[in-house]
Amino acid sequence: MTSMITKPSNMRLKALVNVGIEDQVQEVKEWLQKETTDEPLRLAIIHGFGGIGKTILATAVYSKLNLDRYIHTRVVMDTDPHRNDIKKMQEQILEDAFPKYNNGKRIDLRNTKQGKEHLERAFREEKNHVFLFIDNALRNKDLRELLPEDLEGLGKHIRLLLTTRDLAATNMFNKSLSHEHRVKPLQESDAKKILCKETKNLDRIRNDVDRILKICGGVPLVLKIVSAHLKNQGYKADKCREILNAMERGEAITEDLKDLSECMVDFVFKKFGPLTQEAFLDICCFFYGMNRRHVEYSVGSLALKTLEDAALIAFKVVGNTQSVVVDDVILAIGKNMGRSTRIKDIESFKDAVEEKRLGEIKGIQFCFGKGHSSYVFGKAHLDSMRKSLRVFMLGPNISVKSTSDMKFPELRFLHLDEDIPCLPFHLEDLDKLAVYHGPLLKEGVSIYKLPKSLLSVTATAIANAIDNLERTNGEQSKPLQVPPNSPLEELNLVRLWKMKTLPEGFQNFTALKILSLDTWDNMEELPVLTALESLSLKACSSLRELPAGFEKLAELKCLNVQFCPKLRRDFPNAASHLRIVADEEETQSEEEEDWN
């Protein structure tokens, strides 16, 4: 589930409003925009230790640049360099920055060597100016693997903006073409604005605030965490001195404040209750960058609000949804905290088996599409983890050997590859399951038996799914077995394109707010879903008219009919407040809007 590419495509990023960085933004901006005829490559490197605000500064620069003459993209590297998928980054750069290369067809690279060859050719052939923003470049090895060696000789006008903690990561570039900008700490006056926005509360903790400001050294991340904690505690003097004690412990172990952020995250983390602590670790290890709604379903709205109030997470609009984002320093700290209980590769799992600590494991994620060799979970493995497991994500080539009646009382998030050959449980037995992504209508996982806790389902197609669903439309149909008062709010059914109506009993999903029926060309009738707010009929290429029952969806706020070329565009029965997304351009133009 790691997302290593942030894809603004050719959309401008929304300008950030930040305190005390205007002069720094202007300095870097002027360097990048300086026009020269003898420098085909110009590079700005923004560097500094974690938490000092490199990404904030670079994003502000990127948002304020005049990029009308450039094709451009932004690549965000993972905080764990071993998790960076360089090949996917190369594919993204080719798609975003060189839209005409390969005649607009998507390139599926075999390896990074081939990716560098394609990029070199693309740079040479491109007549437009190119701008690349590479955020969080941690190692020289990664950049050398990502980009062609001689960028200086490949284009007429190339501009690069990079952020890094270590200048050695940029050794591949000609230093005479680089502007190295070390992010400056905030001035005391600006730091005070971040620390205490409500100036009327300053007098109650005046002396302690002065000491905190001195220790913080103008580091924005630390200031935000401290400010959030003080605000939550009502600016009480005793709580302020608690922070001072914690910060002084951090100050004692570092000279350049590298570990002060870790000290403050640890301080705030220990103030949380167990459920919020588990939510924080789940987000850092599995859910960062994920749809906010799915994260909230999985960890609970109270825990998510608590983490937001503590300034440990934030939310960002991506397309038409909000995603959960975590500062890269906090993310690295959280990943380190959860490393022993949240397993993300087979080798770490084997170590846990050997060390006999499977009973401590809270989450499993074996990466999707990474070409892992096959692995089999034995019954003993699952039996050892079943009481503690909260997140379970299995990709291709993973199979499970167990009895199907095994209980997982804490499991909240389940993601299974659609080709997984064997399932270790019946879906209805997962009493706390909130989000399910995987196959339906096969042994152990049926649409007719949904747990009462389930809030979101994304059902992938399997070989017999269409036949099974079609039989429900015939004489032998049976009502859908929906639990009484089912809280299910979101249902995505994909690639079941032969269906004409949804199964009988579907209208019993009285809480359903979001329904996606993408690619269902033959849909003729919709059940009356009284709470439905968003309906997607995307890529229904043969759909000519909206299904019967559409006009009865009184609460519908958004209808997505992208890539439906035959659909009539006059919707006479549509409510006046309905937002209709009819094509890709319209969606992009409203990138900053969140309608979910």
PDB file of N, CA, C and O in Angstrom, residues 497-520:
ATOM      1  N   TRP A 497     -19.756  -7.140 -15.682  1.00  0.00           N
ATOM      2  CA  TRP A 497     -20.411  -6.341 -16.715  1.00  0.00           C
ATOM      3  C   TRP A 497     -21.657  -6.959 -17.332  1.00  0.00           C
ATOM      4  O   TRP A 497     -22.337  -6.339 -18.121  1.00  0.00           O
ATOM      5  N   LYS A 498     -22.001  -8.204 -17.025  1.00  0.00           N
ATOM      6  CA  LYS A 498     -23.183  -8.819 -17.619  1.00  0.00           C
ATOM      7  C   LYS A 498     -24.462  -8.542 -16.834  1.00  0.00           C
ATOM      8  O   LYS A 498     -25.557  -8.843 -17.289  1.00  0.00           O
ATOM      9  N   MET A 499     -24.316  -7.979 -15.640  1.00  0.00           N
ATOM     10  CA  MET A 499     -25.482  -7.743 -14.801  1.00  0.00           C
ATOM     11  C   MET A 499     -26.424  -6.700 -15.395  1.00  0.00           C
ATOM     12  O   MET A 499     -25.992  -5.729 -15.999  1.00  0.00           O
ATOM     13  N   LYS A 500     -27.735  -6.891 -15.222  1.00  0.00           N
ATOM     14  CA  LYS A 500     -28.740  -5.917 -15.649  1.00  0.00           C
ATOM     15  C   LYS A 500     -29.400  -5.252 -14.441  1.00  0.00           C
ATOM     16  O   LYS A 500     -29.792  -4.088 -14.513  1.00  0.00           O
ATOM     17  N   THR A 501     -29.549  -5.996 -13.364  1.00  0.00           N
ATOM     18  CA  THR A 501     -30.067  -5.434 -12.113  1.00  0.00           C
ATOM     19  C   THR A 501     -29.249  -5.995 -10.971  1.00  0.00           C
ATOM     20  O   THR A 501     -28.622  -7.050 -11.094  1.00  0.00           O
ATOM     21  N   LEU A 502     -29.274  -5.308  -9.868  1.00  0.00           N
ATOM     22  CA  LEU A 502     -28.579  -5.803  -8.685  1.00  0.00           C
ATOM     23  C   LEU A 502     -29.440  -6.848  -7.989  1.00  0.00           C
ATOM     24  O   LEU A 502     -30.664  -6.862  -8.147  1.00  0.00           O
ATOM     25  N   PRO A 503     -28.815  -7.750  -7.219  1.00  0.00           N
ATOM     26  CA  PRO A 503     -29.571  -8.835  -6.592  1.00  0.00           C
ATOM     27  C   PRO A 503     -30.727  -8.339  -5.728  1.00  0.00           C
ATOM     28  O   PRO A 503     -30.661  -7.262  -5.123  1.00  0.00           O
ATOM     29  N   GLU A 504     -31.773  -9.134  -5.661  1.00  0.00           N
ATOM     30  CA  GLU A 504     -32.911  -8.825  -4.807  1.00  0.00           C
ATOM     31  C   GLU A 504     -32.445  -8.712  -3.362  1.00  0.00           C
ATOM     32  O   GLU A 504     -31.644  -9.508  -2.889  1.00  0.00           O
ATOM     33  N   GLY A 505     -32.923  -7.732  -2.692  1.00  0.00           N
ATOM     34  CA  GLY A 505     -32.501  -7.507  -1.309  1.00  0.00           C
ATOM     35  C   GLY A 505     -31.443  -6.430  -1.191  1.00  0.00           C
ATOM     36  O   GLY A 505     -31.094  -5.996  -0.096  1.00  0.00           O
ATOM     37  N   PHE A 506     -30.928  -5.977  -2.341  1.00  0.00           N
ATOM     38  CA  PHE A 506     -29.882  -4.965  -2.317  1.00  0.00           C
ATOM     39  C   PHE A 506     -30.360  -3.672  -1.667  1.00  0.00           C
ATOM     40  O   PHE A 506     -29.571  -2.936  -1.056  1.00  0.00           O
ATOM     41  N   GLN A 507     -31.643  -3.384  -1.801  1.00  0.00           N
ATOM     42  CA  GLN A 507     -32.187  -2.153  -1.215  1.00  0.00           C
ATOM     43  C   GLN A 507     -32.125  -2.162   0.304  1.00  0.00           C
ATOM     44  O   GLN A 507     -32.355  -1.135   0.943  1.00  0.00           O
ATOM     45  N   ASN A 508     -31.793  -3.301   0.890  1.00  0.00           N
ATOM     46  CA  ASN A 508     -31.674  -3.368   2.348  1.00  0.00           C
ATOM     47  C   ASN A 508     -30.412  -2.676   2.862  1.00  0.00           C
ATOM     48  O   ASN A 508     -30.234  -2.534   4.073  1.00  0.00           O
ATOM     49  N   PHE A 509     -29.524  -2.271   1.942  1.00  0.00           N
ATOM     50  CA  PHE A 509     -28.358  -1.493   2.364  1.00  0.00           C
ATOM     51  C   PHE A 509     -28.811  -0.047   2.600  1.00  0.00           C
ATOM     52  O   PHE A 509     -28.524   0.865   1.819  1.00  0.00           O
ATOM     53  N   THR A 510     -29.476   0.167   3.681  1.00  0.00           N
ATOM     54  CA  THR A 510     -30.107   1.471   3.936  1.00  0.00           C
ATOM     55  C   THR A 510     -29.115   2.559   4.308  1.00  0.00           C
ATOM     56  O   THR A 510     -29.461   3.738   4.266  1.00  0.00           O
ATOM     57  N   ALA A 511     -27.883   2.184   4.681  1.00  0.00           N
ATOM     58  CA  ALA A 511     -26.882   3.185   5.052  1.00  0.00           C
ATOM     59  C   ALA A 511     -25.908   3.471   3.911  1.00  0.00           C
ATOM     60  O   ALA A 511     -25.008   4.301   4.062  1.00  0.00           O
ATOM     61  N   LEU A 512     -26.081   2.804   2.762  1.00  0.00           N
ATOM     62  CA  LEU A 512     -25.122   2.923   1.672  1.00  0.00           C
ATOM     63  C   LEU A 512     -25.079   4.348   1.123  1.00  0.00           C
ATOM     64  O   LEU A 512     -26.093   4.894   0.694  1.00  0.00           O
ATOM     65  N   LYS A 513     -23.881   4.955   1.128  1.00  0.00           N
ATOM     66  CA  LYS A 513     -23.696   6.318   0.646  1.00  0.00           C
ATOM     67  C   LYS A 513     -22.937   6.378  -0.673  1.00  0.00           C
ATOM     68  O   LYS A 513     -23.127   7.315  -1.449  1.00  0.00           O
ATOM     69  N   ILE A 514     -22.064   5.412  -0.912  1.00  0.00           N
ATOM     70  CA  ILE A 514     -21.202   5.437  -2.097  1.00  0.00           C
ATOM     71  C   ILE A 514     -21.323   4.107  -2.826  1.00  0.00           C
ATOM     72  O   ILE A 514     -21.104   3.043  -2.236  1.00  0.00           O
ATOM     73  N   LEU A 515     -21.676   4.147  -4.087  1.00  0.00           N
ATOM     74  CA  LEU A 515     -21.840   2.939  -4.887  1.00  0.00           C
ATOM     75  C   LEU A 515     -21.122   3.130  -6.216  1.00  0.00           C
ATOM     76  O   LEU A 515     -21.374   4.093  -6.943  1.00  0.00           O
ATOM     77  N   SER A 516     -20.203   2.214  -6.528  1.00  0.00           N
ATOM     78  CA  SER A 516     -19.480   2.241  -7.794  1.00  0.00           C
ATOM     79  C   SER A 516     -19.841   1.004  -8.597  1.00  0.00           C
ATOM     80  O   SER A 516     -19.649  -0.124  -8.125  1.00  0.00           O
ATOM     81  N   LEU A 517     -20.361   1.227  -9.803  1.00  0.00           N
ATOM     82  CA  LEU A 517     -20.735   0.134 -10.703  1.00  0.00           C
ATOM     83  C   LEU A 517     -19.994   0.314 -12.028  1.00  0.00           C
ATOM     84  O   LEU A 517     -20.576   0.203 -13.109  1.00  0.00           O
ATOM     85  N   ASP A 518     -18.717   0.624 -11.942  1.00  0.00           N
ATOM     86  CA  ASP A 518     -17.923   0.913 -13.131  1.00  0.00           C
ATOM     87  C   ASP A 518     -17.881  -0.288 -14.072  1.00  0.00           C
ATOM     88  O   ASP A 518     -17.764  -1.437 -13.635  1.00  0.00           O
ATOM     89  N   THR A 519     -17.958   0.002 -15.356  1.00  0.00           N
ATOM     90  CA  THR A 519     -17.900  -0.959 -16.472  1.00  0.00           C
ATOM     91  C   THR A 519     -19.143  -1.832 -16.585  1.00  0.00           C
ATOM     92  O   THR A 519     -19.145  -2.773 -17.373  1.00  0.00           O
ATOM     93  N   TRP A 520     -20.230  -1.528 -15.875  1.00  0.00           N
ATOM     94  CA  TRP A 520     -21.451  -2.341 -15.953  1.00  0.00           C
ATOM     95  C   TRP A 520     -22.319  -1.828 -17.110  1.00  0.00           C
ATOM     96  O   TRP A 520     -23.313  -1.137 -16.916  1.00  0.00           O
TER      97      TRP A 520
END
